[in-house]
PDB file of C-alpha atoms and ligand atoms in Angstrom:
ATOM      1  CA  MET A   1      82.559  85.276 114.503  1.00 83.00           C
ATOM      2  CA  THR A   2      84.115  87.287 111.684  1.00 94.00           C
ATOM      3  CA  LYS A   3      84.315  90.955 112.622  1.00 97.00           C
ATOM      4  CA  LYS A   4      82.173  93.182 110.446  1.00 98.00           C
ATOM      5  CA  ILE A   5      83.432  96.520 109.147  1.00 98.00           C
ATOM      6  CA  LEU A   6      81.021  99.099 107.760  1.00 98.00           C
ATOM      7  CA  VAL A   7      82.610 101.193 105.010  1.00 99.00           C
ATOM      8  CA  LEU A   8      80.779 104.495 104.547  1.00 99.00           C
ATOM      9  CA  ASN A   9      81.294 106.937 101.705  1.00 98.00           C
ATOM     10  CA  GLY A  10      79.789 110.408 101.574  1.00 98.00           C
ATOM     11  CA  PRO A  11      78.610 112.817  98.881  1.00 98.00           C
ATOM     12  CA  ASN A  12      79.932 112.761  95.326  1.00 98.00           C
ATOM     13  CA  LEU A  13      82.035 109.651  95.908  1.00 98.00           C
ATOM     14  CA  ASN A  14      79.517 107.744  93.756  1.00 98.00           C
ATOM     15  CA  LEU A  15      81.060 109.710  90.859  1.00 97.00           C
ATOM     16  CA  LEU A  16      84.581 108.377  91.425  1.00 98.00           C
ATOM     17  CA  GLY A  17      86.193 107.321  88.183  1.00 96.00           C
ATOM     18  CA  SER A  18      84.981 110.396  86.333  1.00 95.00           C
ATOM     19  CA  ARG A  19      85.120 112.974  89.155  1.00 97.00           C
ATOM     20  CA  GLU A  20      88.319 115.057  89.014  1.00 96.00           C
ATOM     21  CA  PRO A  21      90.510 112.002  88.301  1.00 96.00           C
ATOM     22  CA  HIS A  22      93.672 114.125  88.644  1.00 96.00           C
ATOM     23  CA  ILE A  23      92.753 114.460  92.348  1.00 96.00           C
ATOM     24  CA  TYR A  24      90.808 111.296  93.156  1.00 97.00           C
ATOM     25  CA  GLY A  25      92.222 108.793  90.653  1.00 95.00           C
ATOM     26  CA  SER A  26      90.466 106.816  87.941  1.00 96.00           C
ATOM     27  CA  ALA A  27      89.048 103.922  89.974  1.00 97.00           C
ATOM     28  CA  THR A  28      85.263 103.825  90.397  1.00 98.00           C
ATOM     29  CA  LEU A  29      83.708 103.426  93.834  1.00 98.00           C
ATOM     30  CA  GLU A  30      82.683  99.913  92.816  1.00 98.00           C
ATOM     31  CA  GLU A  31      86.312  99.075  92.010  1.00 98.00           C
ATOM     32  CA  ILE A  32      87.513 100.569  95.297  1.00 98.00           C
ATOM     33  CA  ASN A  33      84.871  98.641  97.235  1.00 98.00           C
ATOM     34  CA  GLY A  34      85.869  95.451  95.413  1.00 98.00           C
ATOM     35  CA  ALA A  35      89.517  95.890  96.424  1.00 98.00           C
ATOM     36  CA  VAL A  36      88.514  96.699 100.021  1.00 98.00           C
ATOM     37  CA  ALA A  37      86.276  93.614 100.197  1.00 98.00           C
ATOM     38  CA  GLN A  38      89.143  91.462  98.907  1.00 98.00           C
ATOM     39  CA  GLU A  39      91.654  92.840 101.428  1.00 98.00           C
ATOM     40  CA  ALA A  40      89.087  92.432 104.219  1.00 98.00           C
ATOM     41  CA  ALA A  41      88.650  88.774 103.289  1.00 98.00           C
ATOM     42  CA  THR A  42      92.437  88.304 103.264  1.00 98.00           C
ATOM     43  CA  LEU A  43      92.555  89.774 106.774  1.00 97.00           C
ATOM     44  CA  GLY A  44      89.690  87.557 107.945  1.00 97.00           C
ATOM     45  CA  LEU A  45      87.222  90.472 108.181  1.00 98.00           C
ATOM     46  CA  THR A  46      83.921  91.151 106.436  1.00 98.00           C
ATOM     47  CA  ALA A  47      83.318  94.529 104.812  1.00 98.00           C
ATOM     48  CA  GLU A  48      79.943  96.032 103.972  1.00 98.00           C
ATOM     49  CA  PHE A  49      79.479  99.201 101.964  1.00 98.00           C
ATOM     50  CA  PHE A  50      77.146 102.179 101.934  1.00 98.00           C
ATOM     51  CA  GLN A  51      77.367 105.423  99.996  1.00 98.00           C
ATOM     52  CA  SER A  52      75.013 108.365 100.237  1.00 98.00           C
ATOM     53  CA  ASN A  53      74.882 111.972  99.153  1.00 98.00           C
ATOM     54  CA  SER A  54      72.655 112.682 102.133  1.00 98.00           C
ATOM     55  CA  GLU A  55      73.890 113.537 105.625  1.00 98.00           C
ATOM     56  CA  GLY A  56      70.807 112.035 107.294  1.00 98.00           C
ATOM     57  CA  ALA A  57      71.157 108.705 105.485  1.00 98.00           C
ATOM     58  CA  LEU A  58      74.785 108.436 106.625  1.00 99.00           C
ATOM     59  CA  ILE A  59      73.767 109.246 110.204  1.00 98.00           C
ATOM     60  CA  ASP A  60      70.990 106.606 110.117  1.00 98.00           C
ATOM     61  CA  ARG A  61      73.520 104.030 108.878  1.00 98.00           C
ATOM     62  CA  ILE A  62      76.031 104.963 111.626  1.00 98.00           C
ATOM     63  CA  GLN A  63      73.308 104.585 114.271  1.00 98.00           C
ATOM     64  CA  GLU A  64      72.230 101.179 112.920  1.00 98.00           C
ATOM     65  CA  ALA A  65      75.847 100.005 112.908  1.00 98.00           C
ATOM     66  CA  ARG A  66      75.998  99.886 116.693  1.00 96.00           C
ATOM     67  CA  LEU A  67      73.829  96.762 116.545  1.00 94.00           C
ATOM     68  CA  THR A  68      75.261  95.208 113.404  1.00 97.00           C
ATOM     69  CA  HIS A  69      78.958  96.037 113.005  1.00 98.00           C
ATOM     70  CA  ASP A  70      82.228  96.010 114.972  1.00 98.00           C
ATOM     71  CA  ALA A  71      83.915  99.037 113.427  1.00 98.00           C
ATOM     72  CA  ILE A  72      83.516 101.785 110.842  1.00 98.00           C
ATOM     73  CA  ILE A  73      85.672 103.167 108.056  1.00 99.00           C
ATOM     74  CA  ILE A  74      84.270 106.482 106.865  1.00 99.00           C
ATOM     75  CA  ASN A  75      85.113 108.881 104.075  1.00 99.00           C
ATOM     76  CA  PRO A  76      82.672 111.662 104.944  1.00 98.00           C
ATOM     77  CA  ALA A  77      83.779 113.593 101.809  1.00 98.00           C
ATOM     78  CA  ALA A  78      82.807 117.290 102.107  1.00 98.00           C
ATOM     79  CA  PHE A  79      80.850 116.562 105.331  1.00 98.00           C
ATOM     80  CA  THR A  80      84.291 116.075 106.908  1.00 98.00           C
ATOM     81  CA  HIS A  81      84.712 119.806 107.045  1.00 98.00           C
ATOM     82  CA  TYR A  82      81.437 120.883 108.660  1.00 98.00           C
ATOM     83  CA  SER A  83      79.148 118.040 109.786  1.00 98.00           C
ATOM     84  CA  TYR A  84      78.978 118.146 113.562  1.00 98.00           C
ATOM     85  CA  ALA A  85      75.946 115.861 113.179  1.00 98.00           C
ATOM     86  CA  ILE A  86      78.079 113.072 111.668  1.00 98.00           C
ATOM     87  CA  ALA A  87      80.766 113.688 114.301  1.00 98.00           C
ATOM     88  CA  ASP A  88      78.086 113.378 117.017  1.00 98.00           C
ATOM     89  CA  ALA A  89      76.714 110.161 115.481  1.00 98.00           C
ATOM     90  CA  LEU A  90      80.191 108.587 115.416  1.00 98.00           C
ATOM     91  CA  ALA A  91      80.755 109.590 119.040  1.00 98.00           C
ATOM     92  CA  ALA A  92      77.301 108.319 120.049  1.00 98.00           C
ATOM     93  CA  VAL A  93      77.766 104.778 118.754  1.00 98.00           C
ATOM     94  CA  SER A  94      81.245 104.458 120.245  1.00 87.00           C
ATOM     95  CA  LEU A  95      82.376 101.890 117.678  1.00 97.00           C
ATOM     96  CA  PRO A  96      86.017 102.253 116.673  1.00 98.00           C
ATOM     97  CA  ALA A  97      86.044 104.386 113.519  1.00 98.00           C
ATOM     98  CA  ILE A  98      88.791 105.469 111.140  1.00 98.00           C
ATOM     99  CA  GLU A  99      88.392 108.464 108.844  1.00 98.00           C
ATOM    100  CA  VAL A 100      89.872 108.104 105.370  1.00 98.00           C
ATOM    101  CA  HIS A 101      90.402 110.366 102.367  1.00 98.00           C
ATOM    102  CA  LEU A 102      91.664 109.558  98.909  1.00 98.00           C
ATOM    103  CA  SER A 103      93.433 112.908  98.554  1.00 98.00           C
ATOM    104  CA  ASP A 104      95.795 114.549 101.004  1.00 98.00           C
ATOM    105  CA  ILE A 105      93.402 117.102 102.512  1.00 98.00           C
ATOM    106  CA  ARG A 106      96.296 118.688 104.450  1.00 97.00           C
ATOM    107  CA  GLN A 107      97.840 119.870 101.174  1.00 96.00           C
ATOM    108  CA  ARG A 108      94.671 121.213  99.536  1.00 97.00           C
ATOM    109  CA  GLU A 109      92.439 124.307  99.886  1.00 96.00           C
ATOM    110  CA  GLU A 110      92.256 125.910 103.309  1.00 96.00           C
ATOM    111  CA  PHE A 111      88.660 124.746 103.968  1.00 95.00           C
ATOM    112  CA  ARG A 112      89.649 121.085 103.470  1.00 97.00           C
ATOM    113  CA  ARG A 113      92.490 121.153 105.981  1.00 97.00           C
ATOM    114  CA  HIS A 114      90.199 120.986 108.989  1.00 97.00           C
ATOM    115  CA  SER A 115      88.128 117.911 109.852  1.00 98.00           C
ATOM    116  CA  VAL A 116      85.332 118.143 112.416  1.00 98.00           C
ATOM    117  CA  THR A 117      84.684 114.399 112.172  1.00 98.00           C
ATOM    118  CA  ALA A 118      88.242 113.209 112.887  1.00 98.00           C
ATOM    119  CA  ALA A 119      87.854 113.993 116.598  1.00 98.00           C
ATOM    120  CA  ALA A 120      85.245 111.220 116.800  1.00 98.00           C
ATOM    121  CA  CYS A 121      87.561 108.740 115.041  1.00 98.00           C
ATOM    122  CA  ARG A 122      90.578 106.772 116.271  1.00 98.00           C
ATOM    123  CA  LYS A 123      92.648 108.244 113.475  1.00 97.00           C
ATOM    124  CA  GLN A 124      92.631 109.855 110.061  1.00 98.00           C
ATOM    125  CA  ILE A 125      94.410 108.353 107.066  1.00 98.00           C
ATOM    126  CA  CYS A 126      94.606 110.461 103.902  1.00 98.00           C
ATOM    127  CA  GLY A 127      96.431 110.902 100.637  1.00 98.00           C
ATOM    128  CA  LEU A 128      96.940 107.239  99.761  1.00 98.00           C
ATOM    129  CA  GLY A 129      94.006 106.804  97.358  1.00 98.00           C
ATOM    130  CA  LEU A 130      92.616 103.280  97.688  1.00 98.00           C
ATOM    131  CA  GLY A 131      95.544 102.663 100.040  1.00 98.00           C
ATOM    132  CA  SER A 132      93.878 104.881 102.673  1.00 98.00           C
ATOM    133  CA  TYR A 133      90.999 102.382 102.930  1.00 98.00           C
ATOM    134  CA  LEU A 134      93.351  99.372 102.938  1.00 98.00           C
ATOM    135  CA  ALA A 135      95.532 100.909 105.674  1.00 98.00           C
ATOM    136  CA  ALA A 136      92.393 101.595 107.732  1.00 98.00           C
ATOM    137  CA  LEU A 137      91.365  97.941 107.428  1.00 98.00           C
ATOM    138  CA  ARG A 138      94.771  96.812 108.715  1.00 98.00           C
ATOM    139  CA  GLU A 139      94.570  99.254 111.637  1.00 98.00           C
ATOM    140  CA  LEU A 140      91.114  97.968 112.559  1.00 98.00           C
ATOM    141  CA  LYS A 141      92.257  94.371 112.417  1.00 97.00           C
ATOM    142  CA  GLU A 142      94.916  95.226 115.021  1.00 96.00           C
ATOM    143  CA  LEU A 143      92.469  97.258 117.079  1.00 95.00           C
ATOM    144  CA  LEU A 144      89.828  94.517 117.128  1.00 96.00           C
ATOM    145  CA  GLY A 145      92.456  92.018 118.176  1.00 90.00           C
ATOM    146  CA  GLU A 146      91.839  89.851 115.159  1.00 63.00           C
TER     147      GLU A 146
HETATM  148  C1  DQA B 201      87.675 113.646 100.075  1.00 80.88           C
HETATM  149  C2  DQA B 201      88.224 115.048 100.385  1.00 80.88           C
HETATM  150  C3  DQA B 201      87.102 116.030 100.658  1.00 80.88           C
HETATM  151  O1  DQA B 201      87.618 117.329 100.932  1.00 80.88           O
HETATM  152  C4  DQA B 201      86.183 116.133  99.458  1.00 80.88           C
HETATM  153  O2  DQA B 201      85.080 116.968  99.740  1.00 80.88           O
HETATM  154  C5  DQA B 201      85.733 114.797  98.947  1.00 80.88           C
HETATM  155  C6  DQA B 201      86.680 113.677  98.933  1.00 80.88           C
HETATM  156  C7  DQA B 201      88.783 112.644  99.702  1.00 80.88           C
HETATM  157  O3  DQA B 201      88.538 111.451  99.751  1.00 80.88           O
HETATM  158  O4  DQA B 201      89.882 113.052  99.315  1.00 80.88           O
HETATM  159  O5  DQA B 201      84.610 114.651  98.451  1.00 80.88           O
HETATM  160  O6  DQA B 201      87.038 113.150 101.246  1.00 80.88           O
END
């Protein structure tokens, strides 16, 4: 069976393309998801996508994933910096998860430098734009022994 990866994107990432392109680039979320789906197929994986501006909706999707998916890639966006609820959900489902960010949060404002969700993930990949998602896919392929 093809391994299924759930790709989650948090608040304001639906505005990619027009949102602060000097920081996040000019690709829309649809374009990013398209490129991720293509790379997943190349790697022999299936990717499914969900974006929400709501913390609860993301948590519901993480909980459901324990029955439907093999791994998670998550860009929790601003929730990265304060959502212990998302961190708890990731820990609760115990699926391998990788946290990604388009920008390099280590080089930005002080409040962005700390992630509360990364502790519940295998690793954090940031600063590579779309490449952060693609690198996460490759890591998960290794991890899942595919
Ligand atoms: C982000 C970084 C976060 O600090 C920010 O709140 C985002 C996007 C990124 O992908 O670079 O919304 O997660």
